[in-house]
Short mmCIF file of C-alpha atoms in Angstrom, two decimals:
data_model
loop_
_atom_site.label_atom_id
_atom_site.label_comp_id
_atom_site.label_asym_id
_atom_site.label_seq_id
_atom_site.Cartn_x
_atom_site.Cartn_y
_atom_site.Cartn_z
CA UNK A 1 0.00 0.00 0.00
CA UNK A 2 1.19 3.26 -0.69
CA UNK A 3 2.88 5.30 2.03
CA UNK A 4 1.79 8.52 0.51
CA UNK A 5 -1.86 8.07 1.93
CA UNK A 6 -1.19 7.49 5.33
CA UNK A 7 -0.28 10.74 5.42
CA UNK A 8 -1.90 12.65 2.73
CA UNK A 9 -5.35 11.09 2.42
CA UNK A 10 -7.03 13.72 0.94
CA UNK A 11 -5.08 13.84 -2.17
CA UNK A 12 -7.53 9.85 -2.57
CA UNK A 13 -10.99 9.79 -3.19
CA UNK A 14 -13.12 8.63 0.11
CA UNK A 15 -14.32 4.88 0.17
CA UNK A 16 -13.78 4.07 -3.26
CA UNK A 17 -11.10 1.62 -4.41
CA UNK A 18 -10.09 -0.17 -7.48
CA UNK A 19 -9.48 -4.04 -7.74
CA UNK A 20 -7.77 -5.42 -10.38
CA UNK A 21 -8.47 -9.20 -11.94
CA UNK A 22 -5.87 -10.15 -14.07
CA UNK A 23 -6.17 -13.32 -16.09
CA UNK A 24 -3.14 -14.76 -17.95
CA UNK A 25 -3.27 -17.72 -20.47
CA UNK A 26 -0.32 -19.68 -22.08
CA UNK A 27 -0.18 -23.07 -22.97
CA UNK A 28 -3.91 -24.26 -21.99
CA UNK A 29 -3.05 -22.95 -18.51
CA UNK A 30 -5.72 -20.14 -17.44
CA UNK A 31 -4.37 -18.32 -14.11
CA UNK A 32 -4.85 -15.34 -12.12
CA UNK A 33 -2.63 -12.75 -10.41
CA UNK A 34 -2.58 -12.67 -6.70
CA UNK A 35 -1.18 -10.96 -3.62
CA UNK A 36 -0.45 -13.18 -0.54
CA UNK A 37 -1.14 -10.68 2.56
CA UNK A 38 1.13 -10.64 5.30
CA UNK A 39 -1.34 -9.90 7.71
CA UNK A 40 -3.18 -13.49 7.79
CA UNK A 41 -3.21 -16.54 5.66
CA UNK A 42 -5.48 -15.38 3.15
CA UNK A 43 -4.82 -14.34 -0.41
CA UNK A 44 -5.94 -10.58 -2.50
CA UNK A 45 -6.75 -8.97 -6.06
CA UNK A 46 -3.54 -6.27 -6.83
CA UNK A 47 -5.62 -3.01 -5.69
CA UNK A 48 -5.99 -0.15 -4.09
CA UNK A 49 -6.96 3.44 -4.36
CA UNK A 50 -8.10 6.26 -6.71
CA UNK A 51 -6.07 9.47 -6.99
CA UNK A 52 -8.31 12.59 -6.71
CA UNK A 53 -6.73 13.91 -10.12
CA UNK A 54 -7.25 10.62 -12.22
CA UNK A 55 -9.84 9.24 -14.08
CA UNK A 56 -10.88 5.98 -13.03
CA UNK A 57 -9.79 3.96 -15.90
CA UNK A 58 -5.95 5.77 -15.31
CA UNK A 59 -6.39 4.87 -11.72
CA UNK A 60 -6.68 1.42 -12.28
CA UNK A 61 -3.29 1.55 -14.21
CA UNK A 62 -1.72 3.10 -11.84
CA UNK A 63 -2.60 0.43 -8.97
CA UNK A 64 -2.24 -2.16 -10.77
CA UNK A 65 1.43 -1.03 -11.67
CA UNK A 66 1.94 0.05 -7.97
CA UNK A 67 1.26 -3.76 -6.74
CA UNK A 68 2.50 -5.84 -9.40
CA UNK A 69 5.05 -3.80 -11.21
CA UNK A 70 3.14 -4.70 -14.45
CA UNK A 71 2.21 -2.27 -16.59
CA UNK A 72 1.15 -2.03 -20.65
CA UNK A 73 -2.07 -3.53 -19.97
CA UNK A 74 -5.64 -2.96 -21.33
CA UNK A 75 -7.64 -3.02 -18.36
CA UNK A 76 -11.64 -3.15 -18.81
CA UNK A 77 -13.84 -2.08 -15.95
CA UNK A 78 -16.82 -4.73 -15.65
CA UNK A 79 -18.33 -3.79 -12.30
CA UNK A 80 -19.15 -2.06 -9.18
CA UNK A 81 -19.12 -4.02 -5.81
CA UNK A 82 -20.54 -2.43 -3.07
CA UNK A 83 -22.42 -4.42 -0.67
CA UNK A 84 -22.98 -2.73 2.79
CA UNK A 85 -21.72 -6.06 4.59
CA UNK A 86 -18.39 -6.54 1.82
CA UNK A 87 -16.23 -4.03 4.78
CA UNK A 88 -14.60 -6.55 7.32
CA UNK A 89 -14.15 -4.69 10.87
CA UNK A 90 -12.47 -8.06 11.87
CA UNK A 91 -9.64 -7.73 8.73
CA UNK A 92 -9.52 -3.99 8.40
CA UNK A 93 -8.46 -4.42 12.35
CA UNK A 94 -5.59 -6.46 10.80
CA UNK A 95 -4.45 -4.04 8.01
CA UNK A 96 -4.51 -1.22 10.83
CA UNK A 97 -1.95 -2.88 13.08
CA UNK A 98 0.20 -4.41 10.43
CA UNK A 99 0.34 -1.14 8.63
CA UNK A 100 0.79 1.19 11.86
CA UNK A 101 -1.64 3.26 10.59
CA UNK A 102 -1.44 6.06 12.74
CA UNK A 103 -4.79 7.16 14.72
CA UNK A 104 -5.86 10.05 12.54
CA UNK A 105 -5.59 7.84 9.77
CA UNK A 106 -7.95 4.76 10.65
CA UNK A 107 -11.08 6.83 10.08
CA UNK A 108 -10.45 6.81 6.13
CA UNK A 109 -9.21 3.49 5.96
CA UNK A 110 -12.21 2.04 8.32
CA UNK A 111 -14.60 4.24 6.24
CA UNK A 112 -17.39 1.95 4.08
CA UNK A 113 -15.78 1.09 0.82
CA UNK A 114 -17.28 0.76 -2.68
CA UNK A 115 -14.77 -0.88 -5.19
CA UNK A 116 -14.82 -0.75 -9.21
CA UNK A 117 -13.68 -4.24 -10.69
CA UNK A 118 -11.22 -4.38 -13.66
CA UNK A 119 -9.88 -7.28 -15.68
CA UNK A 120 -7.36 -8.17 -18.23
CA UNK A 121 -6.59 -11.43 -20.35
CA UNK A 122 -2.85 -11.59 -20.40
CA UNK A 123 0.11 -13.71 -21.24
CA UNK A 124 1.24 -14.90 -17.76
CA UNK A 125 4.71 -15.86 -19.57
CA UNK A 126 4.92 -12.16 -21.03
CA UNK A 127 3.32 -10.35 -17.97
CA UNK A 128 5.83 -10.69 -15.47
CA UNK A 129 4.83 -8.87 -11.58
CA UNK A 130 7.97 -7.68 -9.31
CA UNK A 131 7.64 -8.82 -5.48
CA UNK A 132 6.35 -5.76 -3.48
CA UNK A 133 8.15 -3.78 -0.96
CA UNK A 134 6.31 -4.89 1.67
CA UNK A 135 6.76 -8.68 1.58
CA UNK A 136 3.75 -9.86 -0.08
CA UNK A 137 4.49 -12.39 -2.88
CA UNK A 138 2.93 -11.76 -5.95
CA UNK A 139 2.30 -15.38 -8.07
CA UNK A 140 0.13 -16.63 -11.09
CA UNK A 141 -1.98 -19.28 -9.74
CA UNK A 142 -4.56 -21.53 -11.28
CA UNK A 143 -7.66 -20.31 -11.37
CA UNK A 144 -9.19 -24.11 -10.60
CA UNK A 145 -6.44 -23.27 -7.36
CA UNK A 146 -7.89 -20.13 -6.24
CA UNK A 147 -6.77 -20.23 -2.36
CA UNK A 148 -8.94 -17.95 0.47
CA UNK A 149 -9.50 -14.81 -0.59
CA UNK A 150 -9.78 -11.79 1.72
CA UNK A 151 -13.47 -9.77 1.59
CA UNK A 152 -15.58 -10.34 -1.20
CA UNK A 153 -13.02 -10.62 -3.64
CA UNK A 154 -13.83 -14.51 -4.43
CA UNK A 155 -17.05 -12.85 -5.90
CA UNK A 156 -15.03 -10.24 -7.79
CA UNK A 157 -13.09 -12.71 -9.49
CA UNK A 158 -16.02 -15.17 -10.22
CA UNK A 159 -17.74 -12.41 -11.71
CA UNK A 160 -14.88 -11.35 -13.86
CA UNK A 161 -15.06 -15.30 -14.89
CA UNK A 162 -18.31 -14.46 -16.21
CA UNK A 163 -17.21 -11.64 -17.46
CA UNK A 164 -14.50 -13.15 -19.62
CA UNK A 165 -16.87 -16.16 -20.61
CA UNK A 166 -19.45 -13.62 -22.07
CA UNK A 167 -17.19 -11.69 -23.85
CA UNK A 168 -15.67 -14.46 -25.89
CA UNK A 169 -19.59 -13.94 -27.61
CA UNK A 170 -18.98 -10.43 -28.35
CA UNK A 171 -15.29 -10.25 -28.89
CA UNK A 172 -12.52 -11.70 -30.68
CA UNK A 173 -9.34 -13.12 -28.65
CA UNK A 174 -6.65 -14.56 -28.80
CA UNK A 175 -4.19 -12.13 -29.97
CA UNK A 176 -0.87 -11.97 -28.29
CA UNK A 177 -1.77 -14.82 -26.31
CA UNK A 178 -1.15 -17.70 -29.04
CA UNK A 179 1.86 -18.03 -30.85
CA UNK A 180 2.17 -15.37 -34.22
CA UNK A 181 0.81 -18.38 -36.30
CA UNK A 182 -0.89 -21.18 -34.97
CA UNK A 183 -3.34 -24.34 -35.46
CA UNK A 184 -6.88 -24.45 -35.10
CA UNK A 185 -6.39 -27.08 -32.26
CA UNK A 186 -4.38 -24.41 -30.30
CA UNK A 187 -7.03 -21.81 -30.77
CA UNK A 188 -9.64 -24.12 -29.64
CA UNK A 189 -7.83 -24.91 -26.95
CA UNK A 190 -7.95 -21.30 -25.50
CA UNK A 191 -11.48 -21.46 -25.85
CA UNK A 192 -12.07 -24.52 -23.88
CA UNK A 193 -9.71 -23.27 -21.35
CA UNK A 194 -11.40 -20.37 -20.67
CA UNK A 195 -15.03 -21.71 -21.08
CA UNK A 196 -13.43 -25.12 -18.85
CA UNK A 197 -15.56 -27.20 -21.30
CA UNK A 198 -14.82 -29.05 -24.50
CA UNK A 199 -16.07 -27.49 -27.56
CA UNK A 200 -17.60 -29.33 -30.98
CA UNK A 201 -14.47 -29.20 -33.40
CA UNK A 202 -16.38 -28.65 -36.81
CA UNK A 203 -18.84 -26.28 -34.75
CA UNK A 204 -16.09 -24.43 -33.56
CA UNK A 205 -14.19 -24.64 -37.11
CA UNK A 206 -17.45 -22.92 -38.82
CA UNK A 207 -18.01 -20.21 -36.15
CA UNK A 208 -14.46 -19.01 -35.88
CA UNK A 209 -14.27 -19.44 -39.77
CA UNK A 210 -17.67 -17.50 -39.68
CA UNK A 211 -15.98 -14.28 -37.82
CA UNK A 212 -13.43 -13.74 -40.75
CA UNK A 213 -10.52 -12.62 -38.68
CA UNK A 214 -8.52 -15.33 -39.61
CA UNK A 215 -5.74 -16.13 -42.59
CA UNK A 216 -4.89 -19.59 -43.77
CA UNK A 217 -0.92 -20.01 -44.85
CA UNK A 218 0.34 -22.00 -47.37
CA UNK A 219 2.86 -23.63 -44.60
CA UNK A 220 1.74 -26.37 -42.23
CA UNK A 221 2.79 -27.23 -39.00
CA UNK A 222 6.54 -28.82 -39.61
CA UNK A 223 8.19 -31.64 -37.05
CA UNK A 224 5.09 -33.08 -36.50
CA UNK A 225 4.43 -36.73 -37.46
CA UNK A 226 1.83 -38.16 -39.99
CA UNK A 227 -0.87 -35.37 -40.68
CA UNK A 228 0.60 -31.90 -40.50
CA UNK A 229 -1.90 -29.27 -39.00
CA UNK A 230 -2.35 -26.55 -41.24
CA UNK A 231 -1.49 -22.98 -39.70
CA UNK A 232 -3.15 -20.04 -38.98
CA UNK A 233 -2.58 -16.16 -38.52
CA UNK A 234 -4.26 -13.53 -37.14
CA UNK A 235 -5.93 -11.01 -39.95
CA UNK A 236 -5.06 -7.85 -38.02
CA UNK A 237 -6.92 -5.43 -39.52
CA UNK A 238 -10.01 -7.24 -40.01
CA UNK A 239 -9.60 -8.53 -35.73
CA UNK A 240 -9.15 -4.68 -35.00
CA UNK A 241 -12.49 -3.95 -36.63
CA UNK A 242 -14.81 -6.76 -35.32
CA UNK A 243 -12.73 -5.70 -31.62
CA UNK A 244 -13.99 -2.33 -32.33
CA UNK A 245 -17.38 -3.80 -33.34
CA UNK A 246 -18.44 -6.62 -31.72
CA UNK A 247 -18.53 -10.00 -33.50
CA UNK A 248 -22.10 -9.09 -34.08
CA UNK A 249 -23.50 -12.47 -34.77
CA UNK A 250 -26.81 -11.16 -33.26
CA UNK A 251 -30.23 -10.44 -34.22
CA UNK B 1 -32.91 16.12 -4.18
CA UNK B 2 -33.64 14.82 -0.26
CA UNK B 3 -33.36 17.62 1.70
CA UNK B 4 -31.73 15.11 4.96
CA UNK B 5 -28.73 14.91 2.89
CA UNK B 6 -28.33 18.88 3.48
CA UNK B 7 -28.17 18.74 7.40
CA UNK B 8 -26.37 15.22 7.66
CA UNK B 9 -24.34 14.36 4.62
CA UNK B 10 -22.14 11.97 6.73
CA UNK B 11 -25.21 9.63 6.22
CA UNK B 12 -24.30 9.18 2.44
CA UNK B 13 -21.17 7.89 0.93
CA UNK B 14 -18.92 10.90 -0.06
CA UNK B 15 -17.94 11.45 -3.74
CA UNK B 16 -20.11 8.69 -4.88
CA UNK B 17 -23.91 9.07 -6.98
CA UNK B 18 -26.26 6.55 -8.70
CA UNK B 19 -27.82 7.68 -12.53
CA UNK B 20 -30.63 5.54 -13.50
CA UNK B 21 -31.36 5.29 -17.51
CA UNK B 22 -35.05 3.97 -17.55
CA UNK B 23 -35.61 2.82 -21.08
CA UNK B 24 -39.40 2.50 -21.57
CA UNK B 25 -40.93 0.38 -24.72
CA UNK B 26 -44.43 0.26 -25.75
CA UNK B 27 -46.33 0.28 -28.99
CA UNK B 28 -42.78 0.25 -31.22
CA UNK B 29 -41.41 3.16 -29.15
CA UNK B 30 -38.72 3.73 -26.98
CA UNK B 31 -38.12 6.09 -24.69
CA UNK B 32 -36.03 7.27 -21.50
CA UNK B 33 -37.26 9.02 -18.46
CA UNK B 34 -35.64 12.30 -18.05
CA UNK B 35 -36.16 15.18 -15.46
CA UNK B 36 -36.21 18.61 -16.37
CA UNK B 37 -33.50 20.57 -13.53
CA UNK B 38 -34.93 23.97 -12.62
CA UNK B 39 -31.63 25.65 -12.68
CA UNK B 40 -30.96 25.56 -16.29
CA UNK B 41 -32.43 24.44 -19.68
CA UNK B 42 -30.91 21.04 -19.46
CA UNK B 43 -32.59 17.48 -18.52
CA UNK B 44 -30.99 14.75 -16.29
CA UNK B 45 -31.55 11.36 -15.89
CA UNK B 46 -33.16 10.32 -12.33
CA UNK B 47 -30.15 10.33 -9.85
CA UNK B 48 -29.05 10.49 -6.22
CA UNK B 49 -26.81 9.69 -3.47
CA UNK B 50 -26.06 6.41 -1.80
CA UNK B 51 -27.25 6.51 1.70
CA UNK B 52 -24.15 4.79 3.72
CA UNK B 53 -26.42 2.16 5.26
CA UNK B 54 -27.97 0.57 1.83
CA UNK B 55 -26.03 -1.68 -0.58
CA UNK B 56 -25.67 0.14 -3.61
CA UNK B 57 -27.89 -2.24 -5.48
CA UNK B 58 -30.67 -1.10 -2.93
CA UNK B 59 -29.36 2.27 -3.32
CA UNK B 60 -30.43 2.55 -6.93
CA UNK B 61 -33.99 0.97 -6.04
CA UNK B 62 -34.14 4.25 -3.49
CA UNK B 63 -32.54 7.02 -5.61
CA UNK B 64 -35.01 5.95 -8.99
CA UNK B 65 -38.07 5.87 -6.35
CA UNK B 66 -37.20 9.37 -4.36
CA UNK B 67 -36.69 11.32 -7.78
CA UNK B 68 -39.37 9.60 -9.78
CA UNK B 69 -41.74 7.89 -7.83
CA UNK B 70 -41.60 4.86 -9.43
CA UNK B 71 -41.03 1.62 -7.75
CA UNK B 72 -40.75 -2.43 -8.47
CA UNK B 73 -38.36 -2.21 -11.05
CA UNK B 74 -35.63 -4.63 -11.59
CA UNK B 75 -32.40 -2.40 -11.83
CA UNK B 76 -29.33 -3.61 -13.67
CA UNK B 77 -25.66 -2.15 -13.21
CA UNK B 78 -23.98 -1.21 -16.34
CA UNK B 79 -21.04 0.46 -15.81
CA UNK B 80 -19.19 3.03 -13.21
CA UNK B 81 -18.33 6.94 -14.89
CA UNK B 82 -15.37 8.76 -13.30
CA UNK B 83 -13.57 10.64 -15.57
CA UNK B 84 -12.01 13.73 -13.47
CA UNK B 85 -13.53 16.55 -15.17
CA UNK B 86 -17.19 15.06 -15.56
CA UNK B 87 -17.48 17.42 -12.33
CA UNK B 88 -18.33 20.11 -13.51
CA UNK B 89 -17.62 23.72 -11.53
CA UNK B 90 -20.05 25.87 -13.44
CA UNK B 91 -22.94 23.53 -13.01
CA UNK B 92 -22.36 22.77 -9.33
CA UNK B 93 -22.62 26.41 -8.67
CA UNK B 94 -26.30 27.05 -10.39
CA UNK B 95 -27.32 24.30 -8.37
CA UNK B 96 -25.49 25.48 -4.96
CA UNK B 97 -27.20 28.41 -5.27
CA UNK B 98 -30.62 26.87 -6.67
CA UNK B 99 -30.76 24.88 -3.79
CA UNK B 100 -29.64 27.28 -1.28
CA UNK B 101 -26.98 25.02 0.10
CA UNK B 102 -25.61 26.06 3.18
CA UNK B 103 -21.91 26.89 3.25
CA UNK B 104 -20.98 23.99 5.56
CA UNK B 105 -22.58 21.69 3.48
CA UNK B 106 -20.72 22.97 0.45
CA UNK B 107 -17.60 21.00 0.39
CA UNK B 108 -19.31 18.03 0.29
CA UNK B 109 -21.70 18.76 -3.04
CA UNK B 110 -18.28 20.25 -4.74
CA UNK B 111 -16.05 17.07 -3.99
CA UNK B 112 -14.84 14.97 -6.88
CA UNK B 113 -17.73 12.31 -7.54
CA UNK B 114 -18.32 9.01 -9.52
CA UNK B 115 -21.79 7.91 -10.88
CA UNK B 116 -22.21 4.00 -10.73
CA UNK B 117 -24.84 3.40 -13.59
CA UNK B 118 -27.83 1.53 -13.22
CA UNK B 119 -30.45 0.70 -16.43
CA UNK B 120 -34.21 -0.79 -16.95
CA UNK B 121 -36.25 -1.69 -19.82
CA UNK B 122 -40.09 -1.10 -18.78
CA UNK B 123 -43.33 -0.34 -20.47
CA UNK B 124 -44.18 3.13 -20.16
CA UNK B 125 -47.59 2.68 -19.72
CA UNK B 126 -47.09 0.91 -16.56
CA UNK B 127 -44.26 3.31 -14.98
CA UNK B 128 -45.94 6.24 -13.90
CA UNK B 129 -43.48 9.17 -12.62
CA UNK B 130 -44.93 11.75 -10.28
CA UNK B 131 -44.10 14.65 -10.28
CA UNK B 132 -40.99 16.10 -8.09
CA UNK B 133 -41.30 18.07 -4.75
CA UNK B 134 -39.19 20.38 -6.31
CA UNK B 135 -41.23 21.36 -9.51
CA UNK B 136 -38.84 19.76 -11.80
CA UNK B 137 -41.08 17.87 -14.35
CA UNK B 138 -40.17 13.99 -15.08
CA UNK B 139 -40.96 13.08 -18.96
CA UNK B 140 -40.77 9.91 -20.95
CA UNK B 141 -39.13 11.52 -23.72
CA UNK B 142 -38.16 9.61 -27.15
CA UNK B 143 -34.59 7.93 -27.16
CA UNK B 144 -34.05 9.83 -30.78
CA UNK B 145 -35.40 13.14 -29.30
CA UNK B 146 -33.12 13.57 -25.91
CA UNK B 147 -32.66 17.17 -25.49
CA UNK B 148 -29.41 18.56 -23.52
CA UNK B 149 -28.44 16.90 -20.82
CA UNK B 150 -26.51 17.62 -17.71
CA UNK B 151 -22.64 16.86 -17.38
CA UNK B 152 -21.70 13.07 -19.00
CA UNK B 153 -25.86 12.30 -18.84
CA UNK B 154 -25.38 11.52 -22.49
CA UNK B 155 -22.47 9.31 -22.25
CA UNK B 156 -24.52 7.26 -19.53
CA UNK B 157 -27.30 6.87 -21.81
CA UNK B 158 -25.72 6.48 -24.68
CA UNK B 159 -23.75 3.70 -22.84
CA UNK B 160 -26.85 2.32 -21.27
CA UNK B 161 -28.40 1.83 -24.90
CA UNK B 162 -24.98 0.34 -26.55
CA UNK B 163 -25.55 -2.39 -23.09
CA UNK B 164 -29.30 -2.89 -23.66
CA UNK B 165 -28.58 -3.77 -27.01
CA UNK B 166 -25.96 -6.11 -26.45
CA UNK B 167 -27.88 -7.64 -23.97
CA UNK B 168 -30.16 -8.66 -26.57
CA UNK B 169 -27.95 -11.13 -27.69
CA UNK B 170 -27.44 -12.53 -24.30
CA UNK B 171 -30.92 -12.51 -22.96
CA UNK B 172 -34.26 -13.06 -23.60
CA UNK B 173 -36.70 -9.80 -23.64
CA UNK B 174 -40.39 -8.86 -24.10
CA UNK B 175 -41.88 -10.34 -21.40
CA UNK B 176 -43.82 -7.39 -19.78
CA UNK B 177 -43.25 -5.17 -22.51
CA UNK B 178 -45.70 -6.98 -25.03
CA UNK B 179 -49.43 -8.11 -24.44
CA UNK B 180 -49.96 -11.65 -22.91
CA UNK B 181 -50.67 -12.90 -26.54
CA UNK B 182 -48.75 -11.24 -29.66
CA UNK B 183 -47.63 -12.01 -33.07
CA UNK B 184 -44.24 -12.63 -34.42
CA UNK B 185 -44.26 -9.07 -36.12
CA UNK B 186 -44.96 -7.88 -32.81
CA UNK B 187 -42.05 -8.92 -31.31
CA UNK B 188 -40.01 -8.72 -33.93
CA UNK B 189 -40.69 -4.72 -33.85
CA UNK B 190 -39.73 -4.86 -30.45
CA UNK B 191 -36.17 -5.61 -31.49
CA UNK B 192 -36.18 -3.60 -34.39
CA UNK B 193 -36.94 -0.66 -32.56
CA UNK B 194 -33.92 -1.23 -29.81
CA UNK B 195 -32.00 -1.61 -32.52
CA UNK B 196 -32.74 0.85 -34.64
CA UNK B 197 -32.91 -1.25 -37.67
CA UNK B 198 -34.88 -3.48 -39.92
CA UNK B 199 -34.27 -7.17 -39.28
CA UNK B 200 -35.01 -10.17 -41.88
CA UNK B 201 -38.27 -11.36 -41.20
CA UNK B 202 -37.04 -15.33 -41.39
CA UNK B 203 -33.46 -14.75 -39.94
CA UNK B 204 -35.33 -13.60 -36.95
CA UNK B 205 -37.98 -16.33 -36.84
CA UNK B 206 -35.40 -18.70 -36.96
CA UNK B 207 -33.47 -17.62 -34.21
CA UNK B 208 -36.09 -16.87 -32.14
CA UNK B 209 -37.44 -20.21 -32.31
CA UNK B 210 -34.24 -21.50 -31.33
CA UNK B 211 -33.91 -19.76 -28.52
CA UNK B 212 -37.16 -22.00 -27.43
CA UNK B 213 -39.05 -19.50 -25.30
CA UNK B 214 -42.48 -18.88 -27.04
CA UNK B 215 -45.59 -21.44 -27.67
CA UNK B 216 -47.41 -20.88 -30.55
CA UNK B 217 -51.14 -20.56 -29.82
CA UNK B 218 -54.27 -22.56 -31.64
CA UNK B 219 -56.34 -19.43 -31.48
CA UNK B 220 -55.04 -16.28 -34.45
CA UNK B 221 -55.51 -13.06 -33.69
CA UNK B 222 -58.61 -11.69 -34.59
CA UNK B 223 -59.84 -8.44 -36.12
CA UNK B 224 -57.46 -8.78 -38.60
CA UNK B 225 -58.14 -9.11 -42.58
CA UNK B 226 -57.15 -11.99 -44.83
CA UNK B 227 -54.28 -13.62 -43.38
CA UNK B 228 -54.77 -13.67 -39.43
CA UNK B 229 -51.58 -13.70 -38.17
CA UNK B 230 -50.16 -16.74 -35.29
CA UNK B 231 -50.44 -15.70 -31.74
CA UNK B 232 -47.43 -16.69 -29.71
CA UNK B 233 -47.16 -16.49 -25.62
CA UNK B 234 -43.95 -16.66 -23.18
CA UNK B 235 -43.43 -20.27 -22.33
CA UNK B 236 -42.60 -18.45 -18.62
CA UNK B 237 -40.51 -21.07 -17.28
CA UNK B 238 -38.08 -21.40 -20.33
CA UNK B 239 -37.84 -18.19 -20.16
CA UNK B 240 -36.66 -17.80 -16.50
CA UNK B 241 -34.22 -20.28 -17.61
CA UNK B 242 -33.13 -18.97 -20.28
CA UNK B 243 -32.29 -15.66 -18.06
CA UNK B 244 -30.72 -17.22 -15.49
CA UNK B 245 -28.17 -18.89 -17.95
CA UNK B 246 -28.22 -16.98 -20.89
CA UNK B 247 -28.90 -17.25 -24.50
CA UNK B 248 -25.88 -19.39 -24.52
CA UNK B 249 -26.08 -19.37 -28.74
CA UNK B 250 -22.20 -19.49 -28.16
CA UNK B 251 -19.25 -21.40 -28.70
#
């Protein structure tokens, strides 16, 4: 946590903070950043607070950079958690002492917080977070491995899940987290990692097929044995526009 | 605007509002519930505060009811707004002054805030506003006539729509907005008029179908000349499925 708002509060907006879900994929792997606290046994979402002079969407940049080290990411806000009930007395007791925060300080940190969710899809190979000053270890961990979360933030990253699983209906992926060219089992793959369910290969073949963001080479897949996979690129252009879009296959 | 909020603003959570976009459908229109301010010649969409005591999901339920009256409506979050300069200096000061806030109380309506969005598709037959203490009028106005609105209003509608109309592709609508009995053209205009465009007659029955939602009816609708069109009803427990999963047309 920053030192800078222990003592200069103000300079934050009141009970709002940011919470970042970052999801990184590479080699049918699906995982998800996390922050072991020292302050019990339990496990957190990189967050933290929103600078009076920065837009939200900045904000979450910055803390996500100011936990994890990691920055160069396109973050997407997909919502606003704010049950009464989600503020802990029992943990933010914990933070308090750990931290030293000094008495004129508790009231803002005890104060009722509201926190905006953001997420990211990510090479975990590519994305690489620096351990924190403060001891915490920062790791990619499954997300079938998810350990105890503090507060609510089990349902932040469930609904993030959701999230993700939705937008594979609305949006292509897949860029910069498969190989420059690749096979059509490989980009399945991704899919059925994410969705954790196995998908129809000619139903898959015709949808993806049906989107138009992809180019066939001439070259197949080389040192493999017996049938060679034929390989795939990206169409950038045409990915940019049905990103910009939406894959549209609506009414 | 509740007048408690003047005396006792540590009841609310600081820096933080609710805007409600009410989209309301009947009879192939669609409109949005705005309120007139009486401080300049600019509309708003209902809004408020969230009192600290009420999850902000309840919060919406109680902001929508205190400025418009209307109640029972299923709200849905869309998306949270907080760029830095949607606070806007030259409108908080009509409104200071409109509402004769008192100078203590003035920090608190000038601070920084951030609007968590909230939308609902109703018939507007069946959501009666009243009319505001205050004297500012509340009017279902149509979504292609929306005069000037207030600060980022239009952003958060304009977002609101882009959502509704991707939901579309995830859920099922048109229960509640159409008669018990209706005809395929019927809700087929329905879409066509979130939208905004023309759909292919067969295209639509198609999907529609496959969504498996409706039961077609023995009985035709009556009244009509020559060819009396089918009459279709909700098959209401599909349907609550097909909510509480989704559309799922997918990978």
């Amino acid at each position: 946590m920053a030192k800078g708002i222990l003592e200069n509060n103000e300079n934050y907006q009141p009970g709002l903070s940011i919470d970042c879900v970052i999801f990184g994929f590479h080699d049918n792997q699906l995982k998800v950043l996390l922050i072991k606290t020292p302050y019990e046994d339990k496990w957190s979402l990189p967050g933290g607070f929103v600078p009076i002079d920065q837009d939200i969407d900045t904000a979450a940049v910055t803390v996500l950079n100011k936990r994890t080290g990691i920055e160069g990411i396109f973050l997407r806000q997909f919502a606003t958690f704010g049950r009464v009930k989600r503020n802990d007395k029992h943990f933010e007791n914990k933070i308090l002492e750990h931290l030293k925060i000094p008495e004129k300080a508790r009231k803002w940190f005890t104060q009722r917080f509201v926190t905006i969710g953001y997420y990211a899809l990510v090479d975990f190979l590519k994305a690489i977070p620096q351990k924190e000053n403060n001891k915490g270890s920062i790791e990619w961990i499954d997300h079938k491995e998810v350990p105890e979360l503090i507060l609510d933030h089990k349902e932040i990253l469930d609904k993030a899940l959701h999230t993700l699983r939705i937008e594979l209906n609305l949006m292509p992926i897949g860029y910069n987290l498969l190989p420059e060219k690749f096979t059509m089992p490989e980009l399945q793959k991704l899919y059925e990692t994410i969705l954790d369910k196995k998908l129809d290969r000619r139903n898959f073949l015709r949808k993806i097929n049906n989107i138009g963001i992809l180019n066939k080479l001439e070259e197949k897949k080389s040192n493999v044995a017996h049938k060679a996979p034929n390989l795939y690129v990206f169409d950038k252009d045409k990915y940019e526009e049905v990103l910009k879009n939406g894959l549209n296959q609506g009414w």
